[in-house]
Coordinates of C-alpha atoms in Angstrom, one line a residue:
M1 CA -8.1 -75.5 -6.6
H2 CA -8.7 -72.2 -4.4
G3 CA -9.9 -72.8 -1.1
R4 CA -13.6 -71.3 -0.7
K5 CA -13.8 -68.4 2.2
V6 CA -16.6 -70.0 5.1
N7 CA -18.4 -66.8 6.6
I8 CA -19.9 -67.5 10.5
S9 CA -22.2 -65.0 11.7
L10 CA -21.1 -63.7 14.7
S11 CA -24.9 -64.7 16.8
L12 CA -24.4 -68.5 15.3
I13 CA -20.8 -68.1 17.4
A14 CA -22.0 -66.4 20.6
L15 CA -24.7 -69.2 20.4
I16 CA -22.1 -71.9 20.0
S17 CA -20.3 -69.9 22.9
L18 CA -23.1 -69.9 25.5
F19 CA -24.6 -74.2 24.5
S20 CA -20.4 -75.1 25.3
I21 CA -20.4 -73.4 28.7
T22 CA -23.8 -73.8 30.2
T23 CA -23.3 -77.6 28.8
I24 CA -19.7 -77.7 30.4
L25 CA -20.9 -75.8 34.0
L26 CA -24.0 -77.9 33.9
I27 CA -21.4 -81.3 33.6
L28 CA -19.2 -80.4 36.2
Y29 CA -22.3 -79.1 38.7
A30 CA -23.8 -82.9 38.2
R31 CA -20.6 -84.5 38.7
E32 CA -19.5 -82.7 41.3
V33 CA -16.2 -81.5 40.8
F34 CA -15.7 -79.1 43.1
D35 CA -16.0 -79.1 46.9
Q36 CA -19.6 -78.1 49.0
K37 CA -17.8 -74.1 49.3
W38 CA -18.4 -73.7 45.1
A39 CA -20.3 -76.7 44.5
P40 CA -23.4 -73.7 44.5
I41 CA -21.2 -71.1 43.2
V42 CA -20.7 -73.3 40.2
G43 CA -24.7 -74.3 40.3
G44 CA -25.9 -70.9 40.5
M45 CA -23.6 -70.1 36.9
A46 CA -24.9 -73.2 35.1
I47 CA -28.3 -71.8 35.8
S48 CA -28.3 -68.4 34.4
S49 CA -26.1 -69.5 31.5
L50 CA -29.2 -72.0 30.9
V51 CA -31.6 -68.9 31.3
S52 CA -29.7 -66.9 29.1
L53 CA -29.3 -69.5 26.7
V54 CA -32.7 -70.1 26.3
Q55 CA -33.3 -66.3 26.0
F56 CA -31.5 -66.1 23.2
L57 CA -32.8 -69.1 21.6
I58 CA -36.0 -66.9 21.5
G59 CA -34.3 -63.8 20.4
Y60 CA -31.9 -66.3 17.4
K61 CA -33.6 -65.5 14.7
N62 CA -34.3 -62.1 15.4
Y63 CA -30.2 -61.4 15.5
R64 CA -29.9 -63.6 12.5
N65 CA -32.2 -61.5 10.0
N66 CA -30.8 -58.7 11.5
E67 CA -26.9 -59.4 10.8
K68 CA -28.7 -61.2 7.0
L69 CA -30.1 -57.1 7.0
E70 CA -26.3 -55.6 7.8
D71 CA -24.7 -58.1 4.9
C72 CA -26.7 -57.1 2.0
G73 CA -26.0 -53.6 3.0
V74 CA -29.4 -52.2 4.1
L75 CA -29.0 -49.2 6.9
E76 CA -32.7 -47.8 7.3
F77 CA -36.1 -49.0 6.3
L78 CA -38.0 -45.4 5.5
S79 CA -41.8 -44.8 4.9
T80 CA -41.0 -41.2 3.3
R81 CA -39.1 -39.7 1.0
G82 CA -39.8 -36.3 2.5
D83 CA -37.9 -36.7 5.1
R84 CA -35.6 -33.1 4.7
K85 CA -33.7 -33.8 7.9
Y86 CA -33.6 -37.4 6.9
Y87 CA -31.8 -36.6 3.3
S88 CA -30.3 -33.8 4.5
R89 CA -27.5 -35.5 7.1
L90 CA -26.6 -37.5 3.6
I91 CA -25.9 -34.9 1.6
N92 CA -23.8 -33.9 4.1
K93 CA -22.3 -37.1 4.0
A94 CA -21.1 -37.4 0.7
D95 CA -17.5 -35.9 -0.7
A96 CA -17.4 -36.9 -4.1
K97 CA -20.9 -37.5 -6.2
F98 CA -24.5 -37.6 -6.4
D99 CA -26.3 -39.8 -8.7
L100 CA -30.1 -39.0 -9.0
I101 CA -33.0 -40.5 -10.1
F102 CA -36.7 -38.9 -9.7
H103 CA -40.2 -37.5 -11.0
T104 CA -40.2 -34.2 -11.6
S105 CA -37.3 -33.3 -9.1
K106 CA -39.3 -29.8 -8.0
R107 CA -40.0 -30.6 -4.1
F108 CA -35.8 -31.6 -4.0
F109 CA -34.6 -28.5 -5.8
E110 CA -36.9 -26.3 -3.5
D111 CA -35.6 -28.6 -0.6
F112 CA -32.1 -28.0 -1.3
C113 CA -31.2 -26.1 -3.9
E114 CA -32.7 -22.7 -3.6
E115 CA -30.4 -19.8 -2.5
E116 CA -32.2 -18.8 0.6
A117 CA -30.8 -19.6 4.0
E118 CA -31.5 -23.4 5.3
D119 CA -33.0 -24.3 1.6
N120 CA -29.5 -23.9 0.4
F121 CA -28.2 -27.3 1.8
L122 CA -26.6 -29.4 -1.6
I123 CA -25.4 -25.3 -3.0
K124 CA -23.4 -25.1 0.7
K125 CA -22.3 -28.5 -0.2
L126 CA -21.3 -27.8 -4.3
D127 CA -20.0 -24.5 -3.1
G128 CA -17.4 -25.7 -0.4
N129 CA -16.1 -28.7 -2.0
Q130 CA -15.4 -28.4 -6.0
K131 CA -14.6 -31.7 -7.1
L132 CA -18.1 -32.7 -5.8
T133 CA -20.2 -33.8 -8.9
V134 CA -24.4 -34.2 -9.4
R135 CA -26.1 -36.5 -12.3
M136 CA -29.4 -35.9 -12.5
L137 CA -32.1 -37.7 -14.2
L138 CA -35.8 -36.7 -14.6
T139 CA -38.9 -37.9 -16.3
H140 CA -39.3 -36.3 -19.6
R141 CA -42.3 -33.4 -19.9
D142 CA -43.8 -35.6 -22.7
F143 CA -44.1 -38.5 -20.0
L144 CA -45.7 -36.7 -17.3
E145 CA -49.4 -36.3 -16.4
P146 CA -51.0 -32.7 -17.7
E147 CA -51.1 -32.2 -13.5
E148 CA -47.6 -33.1 -13.3
Q149 CA -46.0 -30.4 -15.9
P150 CA -46.0 -27.6 -13.8
S151 CA -43.7 -28.8 -11.6
Y152 CA -41.5 -29.8 -14.4
D153 CA -41.4 -26.1 -15.6
I154 CA -40.7 -25.4 -12.1
S155 CA -37.6 -27.3 -12.4
K156 CA -36.7 -26.6 -15.9
R157 CA -35.9 -23.2 -14.7
A158 CA -33.6 -24.2 -10.9
I159 CA -31.5 -26.5 -13.5
K160 CA -31.1 -24.1 -15.4
R161 CA -30.1 -22.2 -12.9
L162 CA -27.8 -24.1 -11.4
T163 CA -26.3 -25.8 -15.2
D164 CA -25.3 -22.3 -15.5
K165 CA -23.2 -21.7 -12.0
Y166 CA -21.6 -25.9 -11.9
N167 CA -21.1 -26.6 -15.3
Q168 CA -20.4 -29.6 -16.2
R169 CA -20.7 -30.4 -12.0
F170 CA -24.1 -30.2 -12.3
Q171 CA -25.9 -32.8 -15.4
V172 CA -29.3 -33.6 -16.1
K173 CA -31.0 -35.0 -18.5
F174 CA -34.0 -36.6 -19.3
Y175 CA -35.3 -40.2 -19.4
E176 CA -38.1 -40.6 -21.6
H177 CA -39.9 -43.3 -20.4
E178 CA -42.0 -43.2 -17.2
P179 CA -40.8 -43.1 -14.5
N180 CA -40.4 -46.6 -12.4
H181 CA -37.2 -46.1 -9.4
N182 CA -36.5 -43.0 -6.9
L183 CA -32.6 -43.5 -6.8
F184 CA -30.0 -41.2 -4.4
I185 CA -26.9 -42.4 -4.9
T186 CA -23.8 -40.9 -3.1
D187 CA -19.9 -42.2 -2.5
K188 CA -21.6 -43.5 1.2
D189 CA -25.2 -43.8 0.4
A190 CA -27.3 -45.4 -1.3
V191 CA -31.4 -44.9 -0.9
I192 CA -33.4 -46.8 -3.2
G193 CA -37.6 -46.9 -4.0
P194 CA -40.2 -47.4 -6.5
Y195 CA -42.7 -44.9 -8.0
F196 CA -46.2 -46.5 -8.6
K197 CA -48.7 -44.5 -11.2
N198 CA -51.3 -42.0 -9.5
E199 CA -49.0 -42.5 -6.8
R200 CA -47.3 -39.6 -4.7
G201 CA -43.3 -40.4 -4.5
K202 CA -43.8 -38.3 -1.2
Y203 CA -45.4 -41.3 -0.1
L204 CA -43.6 -44.1 -1.2
P205 CA -41.3 -46.1 1.1
S206 CA -37.6 -46.9 0.5
I207 CA -35.2 -48.5 1.7
H208 CA -31.2 -47.2 2.6
F209 CA -28.3 -49.0 1.4
R210 CA -24.3 -48.4 2.3
S211 CA -23.5 -47.3 -1.5
N212 CA -21.0 -50.4 -1.9
A213 CA -24.2 -52.5 -0.9
S214 CA -23.6 -55.8 -3.6
F215 CA -27.4 -55.0 -4.1
V216 CA -26.8 -51.6 -5.0
A217 CA -24.5 -52.8 -7.6
P218 CA -27.4 -53.1 -10.6
Y219 CA -28.8 -50.0 -9.7
K220 CA -25.6 -48.2 -10.5
K221 CA -25.6 -49.6 -13.5
F222 CA -29.0 -49.2 -14.5
F223 CA -28.7 -45.4 -13.9
D224 CA -25.6 -45.8 -15.9
T225 CA -27.5 -47.6 -18.7
E226 CA -30.1 -44.8 -18.3
W227 CA -27.7 -41.8 -18.6
E228 CA -26.6 -43.2 -22.0
N229 CA -29.9 -43.0 -23.3
A230 CA -31.8 -40.0 -22.2
K231 CA -32.1 -36.9 -23.5
S232 CA -30.1 -33.6 -23.2
F233 CA -30.9 -30.8 -21.0
D234 CA -31.1 -27.7 -23.7

């Protein structure tokens, strides 16, 4: 039989340690093990340790919750998807790949894929790293609302420019169903959020994970399945 790996949280270790120290100090003080010169010092240490233990117990639930989030690979809760600086940092960290699922991606192209300075962050990244690849999935025009189709047309012109320039390093396909997820996955990070019908994606929440987190694995598999079933860019 293989041994079972036991994981003990740091907060639990800290709690046990603090409880043990407090108990030992209180017992030593109560039994008057030390002479009168040391008794006040030991008593003060015991009281301080007891106060620390009480404070730690009050915050213990929060400590455990934070550890659980860390175990799940959660890095940040995002209330919006419109923070250019935040996504610029994620683009800068990537070394190998981008796997992206967006709605029309118009805003992404405008923010990171233009030739002009300050709007060409992904362009500079692709030019500087010849091994970097991008796979992008977008909603097919037939599944967009009429008011969203002009954004599709704008994005399509950007896609043509980028695929001509980078060939297989920048690939785009279109999924033929209503949008349901927004995925921004690199070799370092993963930002995952929903799409809601009749809600602008820019203002919807997302969660930022480590890319290697176990929670992200099903979304990577989802992306690969969608990619296989998607329609290629003409």
